[in-house]
C-alpha cells in the first residue's frame, strides 16, 4: 500500500468521501447565498440573516468544507506536478512548502471567518 | 503520397529523439497504419516497432497516431489521417527503448500488483468451479483486455504517478477478479487498494475509455471498485 502522510486522512477513500461531502456543502451554501442575493438584499436584512445562529453554523460549515476541499484538491494537484519523479528532491521540498502555505492560508481564512461571523 | 512523420530515437547514436519525415505511396488504398510502418521499414530497416498478430489480438502495436493511442494494425488511415498527414509516436509516458518501442516495465509492475489470477482457498472440486450464467456475465467487458497499454498511457494520472497509481488497465483487471464469484480474496484485494494513489488517483477523465481498442470501459470498473471500498467501509 502506498502511504501518503500529507494527504487528508491517509486513506484514499476517506479523502475522496470528504471531498464529495464538502463539495455538496459548498454547493448548497453558494446556491443559497446566490438565491438570497438574487432576491435583493439591503444592509439590514443581510445583517439580520447573518445574526441568525443557523446561518452562522451554515457559514462555518461552508468555511470548514472549503478548507477540507482545498486541502484534498491541492494535495492532488501538487502530488501530480511537484514530485521527486519529476524534479528530484527539490520536488518534495517545494511540495511541502506549497502545501504548508495552502494550509496556513486556509487556517487564516477560518479564524478570520469565525471572527467575522461572531464578531459583529 | 501520404506525408508520414515518425518518432525516431536510437540511444546508441542519437543525442535525443527526432522526427523523421517520409513520403509513403499507399497506392490509393485505405491501409492500416501498421501497413504504412511496414512500407517504411521495407525502405529503412533501422526503423523499430513492435508487432505480432496484425489483427488487434496480441496488443503489441499500441502507438500514438496523430495524437491518439490505438493499435496500428486495426487503425485505418481514413480514421486517423487529416490533411494527408500521419504522425506516429510511441505510447506517451513510458521510457523509449528505441524508435516506437517503449519499456513496459512500469505498466506490468502495476498489473502484477493487482494479483491478476484467481485466488480461492476452498478445497478444489472434483472437476471444476462452476459459475451461473449470471455470475459469468459479470466478467464481460473485463476479461477481453489484451494489455496493450493504450489506456494507461493516455491517462494523465498514470503519466504523473506511474509508480503509485495502478492505472486503468491494472484496475480493470483488478475488478475482473473482484467481480469473479470464484475468487475468495476480495477482502485482501480491497484492503490493498484503499490508499490515496492506487485507485483514487483516477479523476474520471475517461481518456482510457476514449482509446481502448477493445471498447472496454476502465472508468466504470474503477467506479465499481470505489463502490466496493465504500460499502465495506461505511
Ligand atoms: S483496457 Fe483496453 S486499452 Fe487498456 S490495456 Fe486493456 S485492451 Fe488495452
Ligand atoms: S478515467 Fe481514470 S483511469 Fe481513465 S484516463 Fe481518466 S483518470 Fe485515467
GROMACS .gro file of C-alpha atoms and ligand atoms in nm:
model
  370
    1UNK     CA    1   0.000   0.000   0.000
    2UNK     CA    2   0.121   0.344  -0.095
    3UNK     CA    3   0.129   0.571   0.206
    4UNK     CA    4   0.086   0.945   0.188
    5UNK     CA    5   0.149   1.133   0.505
    6UNK     CA    6   0.034   1.475   0.386
    7UNK     CA    7  -0.298   1.366   0.241
    8UNK     CA    8  -0.611   1.442   0.438
    9UNK     CA    9  -0.690   1.117   0.611
   10UNK     CA   10  -0.419   0.889   0.467
   11UNK     CA   11  -0.691   0.671   0.317
   12UNK     CA   12  -0.789   0.736  -0.042
   13UNK     CA   13  -1.148   0.652   0.033
   14UNK     CA   14  -1.162   0.893   0.326
   15UNK     CA   15  -1.015   1.178   0.123
   16UNK     CA   16  -1.247   1.102  -0.165
   17UNK     CA   17  -1.554   1.098   0.060
   18UNK     CA   18  -1.456   1.416   0.242
   19UNK     CA   19  -1.408   1.589  -0.089
   20UNK     CA   20  -1.756   1.484  -0.208
   21UNK     CA   21  -1.926   1.581   0.118
   22UNK     CA   22  -1.751   1.919   0.136
   23UNK     CA   23  -1.843   1.978  -0.229
   24UNK     CA   24  -2.211   1.922  -0.150
   25UNK     CA   25  -2.196   2.162   0.146
   26UNK     CA   26  -2.022   2.427  -0.063
   27UNK     CA   27  -2.270   2.389  -0.344
   28UNK     CA   28  -2.565   2.418  -0.107
   29UNK     CA   29  -2.412   2.725   0.057
   30UNK     CA   30  -2.334   2.910  -0.262
   31UNK     CA   31  -2.669   2.829  -0.417
   32UNK     CA   32  -2.839   2.955  -0.102
   33UNK     CA   33  -2.636   3.275  -0.083
   34UNK     CA   34  -2.685   3.323  -0.456
   35UNK     CA   35  -3.061   3.295  -0.422
   36UNK     CA   36  -3.066   3.539  -0.132
   37UNK     CA   37  -2.862   3.786  -0.335
   38UNK     CA   38  -3.092   3.743  -0.635
   39UNK     CA   39  -3.389   3.820  -0.414
   40UNK     CA   40  -3.226   4.155  -0.339
   41UNK     CA   41  -3.068   4.249  -0.008
   42UNK     CA   42  -3.001   4.562   0.188
   43UNK     CA   43  -2.769   4.609   0.484
   44UNK     CA   44  -3.035   4.545   0.746
   45UNK     CA   45  -3.165   4.218   0.601
   46UNK     CA   46  -2.812   4.093   0.530
   47UNK     CA   47  -2.710   4.170   0.888
   48UNK     CA   48  -3.015   4.006   1.034
   49UNK     CA   49  -2.959   3.696   0.816
   50UNK     CA   50  -2.604   3.663   0.942
   51UNK     CA   51  -2.701   3.718   1.301
   52UNK     CA   52  -2.911   3.402   1.298
   53UNK     CA   53  -2.729   3.116   1.468
   54UNK     CA   54  -2.823   2.865   1.198
   55UNK     CA   55  -2.676   3.093   0.929
   56UNK     CA   56  -2.355   3.126   1.125
   57UNK     CA   57  -2.334   2.750   1.165
   58UNK     CA   58  -2.409   2.703   0.796
   59UNK     CA   59  -2.140   2.958   0.708
   60UNK     CA   60  -1.886   2.797   0.939
   61UNK     CA   61  -1.965   2.460   0.785
   62UNK     CA   62  -1.906   2.606   0.440
   63UNK     CA   63  -1.579   2.757   0.557
   64UNK     CA   64  -1.459   2.428   0.704
   65UNK     CA   65  -1.567   2.250   0.387
   66UNK     CA   66  -1.369   2.496   0.182
   67UNK     CA   67  -1.061   2.412   0.387
   68UNK     CA   68  -1.110   2.037   0.352
   69UNK     CA   69  -1.192   2.062  -0.016
   70UNK     CA   70  -0.892   2.282  -0.086
   71UNK     CA   71  -0.656   2.059   0.109
   72UNK     CA   72  -0.757   1.742  -0.075
   73UNK     CA   73  -0.763   1.919  -0.410
   74UNK     CA   74  -0.432   2.099  -0.372
   75UNK     CA   75  -0.273   1.782  -0.240
   76UNK     CA   76  -0.387   1.602  -0.555
   77UNK     CA   77  -0.251   1.869  -0.787
   78UNK     CA   78   0.080   1.904  -0.600
   79UNK     CA   79   0.145   1.529  -0.591
   80UNK     CA   80   0.096   1.526  -0.968
   81UNK     CA   81   0.328   1.810  -1.063
   82UNK     CA   82   0.572   1.878  -0.777
   83UNK     CA   83   0.720   1.535  -0.723
   84UNK     CA   84   1.050   1.361  -0.673
   85UNK     CA   85   0.990   1.177  -1.000
   86UNK     CA   86   0.971   1.500  -1.199
   87UNK     CA   87   1.225   1.722  -1.025
   88UNK     CA   88   1.420   1.516  -0.775
   89UNK     CA   89   1.439   1.606  -0.406
   90UNK     CA   90   1.350   1.969  -0.485
   91UNK     CA   91   1.005   1.840  -0.574
   92UNK     CA   92   0.945   1.710  -0.223
   93UNK     CA   93   1.064   2.032  -0.062
   94UNK     CA   94   0.863   2.255  -0.295
   95UNK     CA   95   0.553   2.042  -0.249
   96UNK     CA   96   0.580   2.055   0.127
   97UNK     CA   97   0.628   2.432   0.123
   98UNK     CA   98   0.330   2.487  -0.105
   99UNK     CA   99   0.114   2.253   0.099
  100UNK     CA  100   0.203   2.434   0.421
  101UNK     CA  101   0.137   2.773   0.257
  102UNK     CA  102  -0.201   2.648   0.148
  103UNK     CA  103  -0.271   2.510   0.495
  104UNK     CA  104  -0.175   2.839   0.656
  105UNK     CA  105  -0.396   3.034   0.417
  106UNK     CA  106  -0.692   2.810   0.489
  107UNK     CA  107  -0.635   2.834   0.862
  108UNK     CA  108  -0.617   3.213   0.840
  109UNK     CA  109  -0.941   3.224   0.642
  110UNK     CA  110  -1.105   3.002   0.900
  111UNK     CA  111  -1.007   3.209   1.202
  112UNK     CA  112  -1.082   3.530   1.018
  113UNK     CA  113  -1.418   3.388   0.910
  114UNK     CA  114  -1.512   3.296   1.265
  115UNK     CA  115  -1.417   3.644   1.374
  116UNK     CA  116  -1.641   3.797   1.109
  117UNK     CA  117  -1.932   3.563   1.179
  118UNK     CA  118  -1.937   3.610   1.554
  119UNK     CA  119  -1.766   3.945   1.584
  120UNK     CA  120  -2.028   4.181   1.451
  121UNK     CA  121   0.172   1.040  -5.138
  122UNK     CA  122   0.099   1.025  -4.768
  123UNK     CA  123   0.313   1.254  -4.552
  124UNK     CA  124   0.436   1.047  -4.258
  125UNK     CA  125   0.625   1.183  -3.960
  126UNK     CA  126   0.791   0.923  -3.739
  127UNK     CA  127   0.943   0.945  -3.393
  128UNK     CA  128   1.298   0.816  -3.414
  129UNK     CA  129   1.541   0.751  -3.135
  130UNK     CA  130   1.839   0.522  -3.124
  131UNK     CA  131   2.009   0.555  -2.784
  132UNK     CA  132   2.339   0.435  -2.931
  133UNK     CA  133   2.367   0.705  -3.197
  134UNK     CA  134   2.115   0.982  -3.117
  135UNK     CA  135   2.163   1.250  -2.854
  136UNK     CA  136   1.790   1.299  -2.840
  137UNK     CA  137   1.473   1.188  -3.022
  138UNK     CA  138   1.393   1.344  -3.359
  139UNK     CA  139   1.110   1.331  -3.611
  140UNK     CA  140   1.173   1.170  -3.948
  141UNK     CA  141   0.958   1.287  -4.237
  142UNK     CA  142   0.895   1.038  -4.516
  143UNK     CA  143   0.652   1.007  -4.803
  144UNK     CA  144   0.470   0.679  -4.842
  145UNK     CA  145   0.288   0.560  -5.153
  146UNK     CA  146  -0.031   0.395  -5.028
  147UNK     CA  147  -0.143   0.312  -5.381
  148UNK     CA  148  -0.464   0.497  -5.310
  149UNK     CA  149  -0.575   0.227  -5.066
  150UNK     CA  150  -0.709   0.276  -4.714
  151UNK     CA  151  -0.424   0.088  -4.547
  152UNK     CA  152  -0.386   0.024  -4.178
  153UNK     CA  153  -0.123   0.233  -4.001
  154UNK     CA  154   0.078  -0.085  -3.943
  155UNK     CA  155   0.092  -0.144  -4.321
  156UNK     CA  156   0.237   0.204  -4.363
  157UNK     CA  157   0.502   0.130  -4.099
  158UNK     CA  158   0.591  -0.194  -4.279
  159UNK     CA  159   0.629   0.001  -4.604
  160UNK     CA  160   0.863   0.244  -4.427
  161UNK     CA  161   1.062  -0.041  -4.273
  162UNK     CA  162   1.093  -0.201  -4.617
  163UNK     CA  163   1.294   0.103  -4.727
  164UNK     CA  164   1.466   0.172  -4.393
  165UNK     CA  165   1.526  -0.147  -4.192
  166UNK     CA  166   1.666   0.051  -3.898
  167UNK     CA  167   1.311   0.157  -3.805
  168UNK     CA  168   1.196  -0.029  -3.491
  169UNK     CA  169   0.842  -0.104  -3.375
  170UNK     CA  170   0.658  -0.395  -3.215
  171UNK     CA  171   0.402  -0.606  -3.393
  172UNK     CA  172   0.284  -0.962  -3.396
  173UNK     CA  173  -0.066  -1.078  -3.486
  174UNK     CA  174  -0.153  -0.775  -3.707
  175UNK     CA  175  -0.524  -0.818  -3.627
  176UNK     CA  176  -0.584  -0.648  -3.294
  177UNK     CA  177  -0.550  -0.955  -3.076
  178UNK     CA  178  -0.197  -0.955  -2.937
  179UNK     CA  179  -0.186  -0.593  -2.822
  180UNK     CA  180   0.179  -0.538  -2.913
  181UNK     CA  181   0.149  -0.246  -3.157
  182UNK     CA  182  -0.010   0.013  -2.932
  183UNK     CA  183   0.110   0.351  -3.066
  184UNK     CA  184   0.022   0.715  -3.061
  185UNK     CA  185  -0.116   0.807  -3.403
  186UNK     CA  186  -0.195   1.171  -3.476
  187UNK     CA  187  -0.218   1.229  -3.105
  188UNK     CA  188  -0.444   0.937  -3.017
  189UNK     CA  189  -0.341   0.600  -2.878
  190UNK     CA  190  -0.454   0.287  -3.058
  191UNK     CA  191  -0.345  -0.034  -3.222
  192UNK     CA  192  -0.167   0.040  -3.551
  193UNK     CA  193  -0.289  -0.286  -3.706
  194UNK     CA  194  -0.659  -0.205  -3.677
  195UNK     CA  195  -0.646   0.171  -3.725
  196UNK     CA  196  -0.724   0.253  -4.090
  197UNK     CA  197  -0.570   0.565  -4.235
  198UNK     CA  198  -0.916   0.702  -4.306
  199UNK     CA  199  -0.982   0.706  -3.933
  200UNK     CA  200  -0.673   0.893  -3.821
  201UNK     CA  201  -0.522   1.088  -4.113
  202UNK     CA  202  -0.618   1.452  -4.153
  203UNK     CA  203  -0.482   1.677  -4.430
  204UNK     CA  204  -0.282   1.383  -4.567
  205UNK     CA  205  -0.055   1.382  -4.261
  206UNK     CA  206   0.021   1.095  -4.024
  207UNK     CA  207   0.233   1.146  -3.713
  208UNK     CA  208   0.336   0.831  -3.529
  209UNK     CA  209   0.491   0.841  -3.184
  210UNK     CA  210   0.548   0.579  -2.914
  211UNK     CA  211   0.291   0.542  -2.636
  212UNK     CA  212   0.331   0.851  -2.413
  213UNK     CA  213   0.465   0.838  -2.061
  214UNK     CA  214   0.678   0.524  -2.080
  215UNK     CA  215   1.056   0.526  -2.136
  216UNK     CA  216   1.150   0.477  -2.501
  217UNK     CA  217   1.380   0.184  -2.573
  218UNK     CA  218   1.420   0.270  -2.938
  219UNK     CA  219   1.205   0.446  -3.204
  220UNK     CA  220   0.846   0.334  -3.140
  221UNK     CA  221   0.937   0.067  -2.885
  222UNK     CA  222   0.868   0.152  -2.521
  223UNK     CA  223   0.975  -0.011  -2.198
  224UNK     CA  224   0.656  -0.155  -2.050
  225UNK     CA  225   0.805  -0.246  -1.710
  226UNK     CA  226   0.612   0.018  -1.514
  227UNK     CA  227   0.290  -0.091  -1.679
  228UNK     CA  228   0.348  -0.459  -1.597
  229UNK     CA  229   0.456  -0.380  -1.241
  230UNK     CA  230   0.118  -0.217  -1.180
  231UNK     CA  231  -0.056  -0.512  -1.342
  232UNK     CA  232   0.134  -0.751  -1.117
  233UNK     CA  233   0.026  -0.555  -0.809
  234UNK     CA  234  -0.341  -0.647  -0.853
  235UNK     CA  235  -0.256  -1.019  -0.845
  236UNK     CA  236  -0.428  -1.094  -1.174
  237UNK     CA  237  -0.510  -1.455  -1.108
  238UNK     CA  238  -0.788  -1.645  -0.938
  239UNK     CA  239  -0.741  -1.698  -0.565
  240UNK     CA  240  -0.961  -1.947  -0.390
  241UNK     CA  241  -0.881  -2.114  -0.060
  242UNK     CA  242  -1.174  -2.356  -0.065
  243UNK     CA  243  -1.090  -2.719  -0.147
  244UNK     CA  244  -1.086  -2.774  -0.521
  245UNK     CA  245  -1.391  -2.959  -0.652
  246UNK     CA  246  -1.351  -3.283  -0.849
  247UNK     CA  247  -1.394  -3.128  -1.192
  248UNK     CA  248  -1.419  -2.750  -1.198
  249UNK     CA  249  -1.551  -2.448  -1.011
  250UNK     CA  250  -1.890  -2.371  -1.156
  251UNK     CA  251  -2.049  -2.035  -1.218
  252UNK     CA  252  -2.406  -1.947  -1.302
  253UNK     CA  253  -2.455  -1.773  -1.637
  254UNK     CA  254  -2.535  -1.455  -1.439
  255UNK     CA  255  -2.212  -1.477  -1.243
  256UNK     CA  256  -2.020  -1.536  -1.563
  257UNK     CA  257  -2.188  -1.238  -1.726
  258UNK     CA  258  -2.028  -1.007  -1.471
  259UNK     CA  259  -1.690  -1.073  -1.632
  260UNK     CA  260  -1.799  -0.949  -1.972
  261UNK     CA  261  -1.628  -0.623  -2.058
  262UNK     CA  262  -1.343  -0.712  -1.822
  263UNK     CA  263  -1.177  -1.031  -1.941
  264UNK     CA  264  -1.132  -0.910  -2.301
  265UNK     CA  265  -0.842  -0.679  -2.215
  266UNK     CA  266  -0.529  -0.753  -2.419
  267UNK     CA  267  -0.293  -0.539  -2.209
  268UNK     CA  268  -0.198  -0.315  -2.498
  269UNK     CA  269  -0.143  -0.022  -2.255
  270UNK     CA  270  -0.323   0.226  -2.482
  271UNK     CA  271  -0.545   0.327  -2.189
  272UNK     CA  272  -0.288   0.367  -1.912
  273UNK     CA  273  -0.051   0.564  -2.136
  274UNK     CA  274  -0.327   0.808  -2.228
  275UNK     CA  275  -0.416   0.870  -1.864
  276UNK     CA  276  -0.263   1.188  -1.716
  277UNK     CA  277  -0.282   1.040  -1.366
  278UNK     CA  278  -0.070   0.748  -1.486
  279UNK     CA  279   0.180   0.981  -1.656
  280UNK     CA  280   0.246   1.168  -1.331
  281UNK     CA  281   0.236   0.874  -1.091
  282UNK     CA  282   0.307   0.553  -1.286
  283UNK     CA  283   0.480   0.408  -0.981
  284UNK     CA  284   0.187   0.460  -0.746
  285UNK     CA  285  -0.135   0.479  -0.948
  286UNK     CA  286  -0.230   0.136  -1.081
  287UNK     CA  287  -0.379   0.284  -1.394
  288UNK     CA  288  -0.689   0.192  -1.594
  289UNK     CA  289  -0.557  -0.137  -1.736
  290UNK     CA  290  -0.447  -0.273  -1.399
  291UNK     CA  291  -0.765  -0.157  -1.229
  292UNK     CA  292  -0.986  -0.313  -1.495
  293UNK     CA  293  -0.810  -0.643  -1.423
  294UNK     CA  294  -0.834  -0.582  -1.052
  295UNK     CA  295  -1.210  -0.554  -1.085
  296UNK     CA  296  -1.218  -0.858  -1.312
  297UNK     CA  297  -1.107  -1.066  -1.011
  298UNK     CA  298  -1.306  -0.870  -0.753
  299UNK     CA  299  -1.617  -0.945  -0.958
  300UNK     CA  300  -1.540  -1.313  -1.007
  301UNK     CA  301  -1.770  -1.535  -0.799
  302UNK     CA  302  -1.495  -1.798  -0.775
  303UNK     CA  303  -1.242  -1.564  -0.615
  304UNK     CA  304  -1.233  -1.559  -0.235
  305UNK     CA  305  -0.960  -1.299  -0.181
  306UNK     CA  306  -1.193  -0.999  -0.221
  307UNK     CA  307  -1.117  -0.857   0.123
  308UNK     CA  308  -0.739  -0.882   0.084
  309UNK     CA  309  -0.760  -0.733  -0.263
  310UNK     CA  310  -0.969  -0.436  -0.144
  311UNK     CA  311  -0.752  -0.363   0.156
  312UNK     CA  312  -0.454  -0.318  -0.078
  313UNK     CA  313  -0.642  -0.054  -0.278
  314UNK     CA  314  -0.756   0.185  -0.007
  315UNK     CA  315  -0.460   0.426  -0.020
  316UNK     CA  316  -0.478   0.773  -0.184
  317UNK     CA  317  -0.295   0.661  -0.501
  318UNK     CA  318  -0.371   0.309  -0.622
  319UNK     CA  319  -0.735   0.371  -0.716
  320UNK     CA  320  -0.814   0.723  -0.606
  321UNK     CA  321  -0.576   0.894  -0.846
  322UNK     CA  322  -0.841   0.834  -1.108
  323UNK     CA  323  -1.022   1.163  -1.165
  324UNK     CA  324  -1.268   1.024  -1.415
  325UNK     CA  325  -1.127   1.200  -1.719
  326UNK     CA  326  -1.213   0.893  -1.928
  327UNK     CA  327  -0.920   0.918  -2.168
  328UNK     CA  328  -0.890   0.544  -2.114
  329UNK     CA  329  -1.242   0.476  -2.239
  330UNK     CA  330  -1.179   0.700  -2.535
  331UNK     CA  331  -0.885   0.495  -2.666
  332UNK     CA  332  -0.945   0.131  -2.570
  333UNK     CA  333  -0.928  -0.065  -2.897
  334UNK     CA  334  -1.143  -0.336  -2.742
  335UNK     CA  335  -1.417  -0.091  -2.648
  336UNK     CA  336  -1.376  -0.159  -2.276
  337UNK     CA  337  -1.463   0.087  -2.002
  338UNK     CA  338  -1.197   0.105  -1.727
  339UNK     CA  339  -1.362   0.411  -1.571
  340UNK     CA  340  -1.675   0.212  -1.498
  341UNK     CA  341  -1.468  -0.070  -1.344
  342UNK     CA  342  -1.286   0.186  -1.128
  343UNK     CA  343  -1.624   0.319  -1.016
  344UNK     CA  344  -1.726  -0.033  -0.914
  345UNK     CA  345  -1.406  -0.077  -0.712
  346UNK     CA  346  -1.469   0.257  -0.540
  347UNK     CA  347  -1.821   0.149  -0.453
  348UNK     CA  348  -1.693  -0.181  -0.313
  349UNK     CA  349  -1.443   0.010  -0.098
  350UNK     CA  350  -1.717   0.245   0.013
  351UNK     CA  351  -1.974  -0.017   0.107
  352UNK     CA  352  -1.714  -0.213   0.300
  353UNK     CA  353  -1.613   0.098   0.498
  354UNK     CA  354  -1.942   0.267   0.584
  355LIG     S1  355  -0.834  -0.188  -2.120
  355LIG    FE1  356  -0.831  -0.167  -2.344
  355LIG     S2  357  -0.674  -0.011  -2.382
  355LIG    FE2  358  -0.644  -0.082  -2.174
  355LIG     S3  359  -0.488  -0.240  -2.191
  355LIG    FE3  360  -0.689  -0.341  -2.197
  355LIG     S4  361  -0.738  -0.358  -2.414
  355LIG    FE4  362  -0.572  -0.210  -2.396
  356LIG     S1  363  -1.088   0.778  -1.613
  356LIG    FE1  364  -0.934   0.749  -1.457
  356LIG     S2  365  -0.808   0.585  -1.531
  356LIG    FE2  366  -0.927   0.659  -1.706
  356LIG     S3  367  -0.794   0.808  -1.805
  356LIG    FE3  368  -0.918   0.915  -1.658
  356LIG     S4  369  -0.800   0.927  -1.468
  356LIG    FE4  370  -0.712   0.771  -1.600
   0.00000   0.00000   0.00000
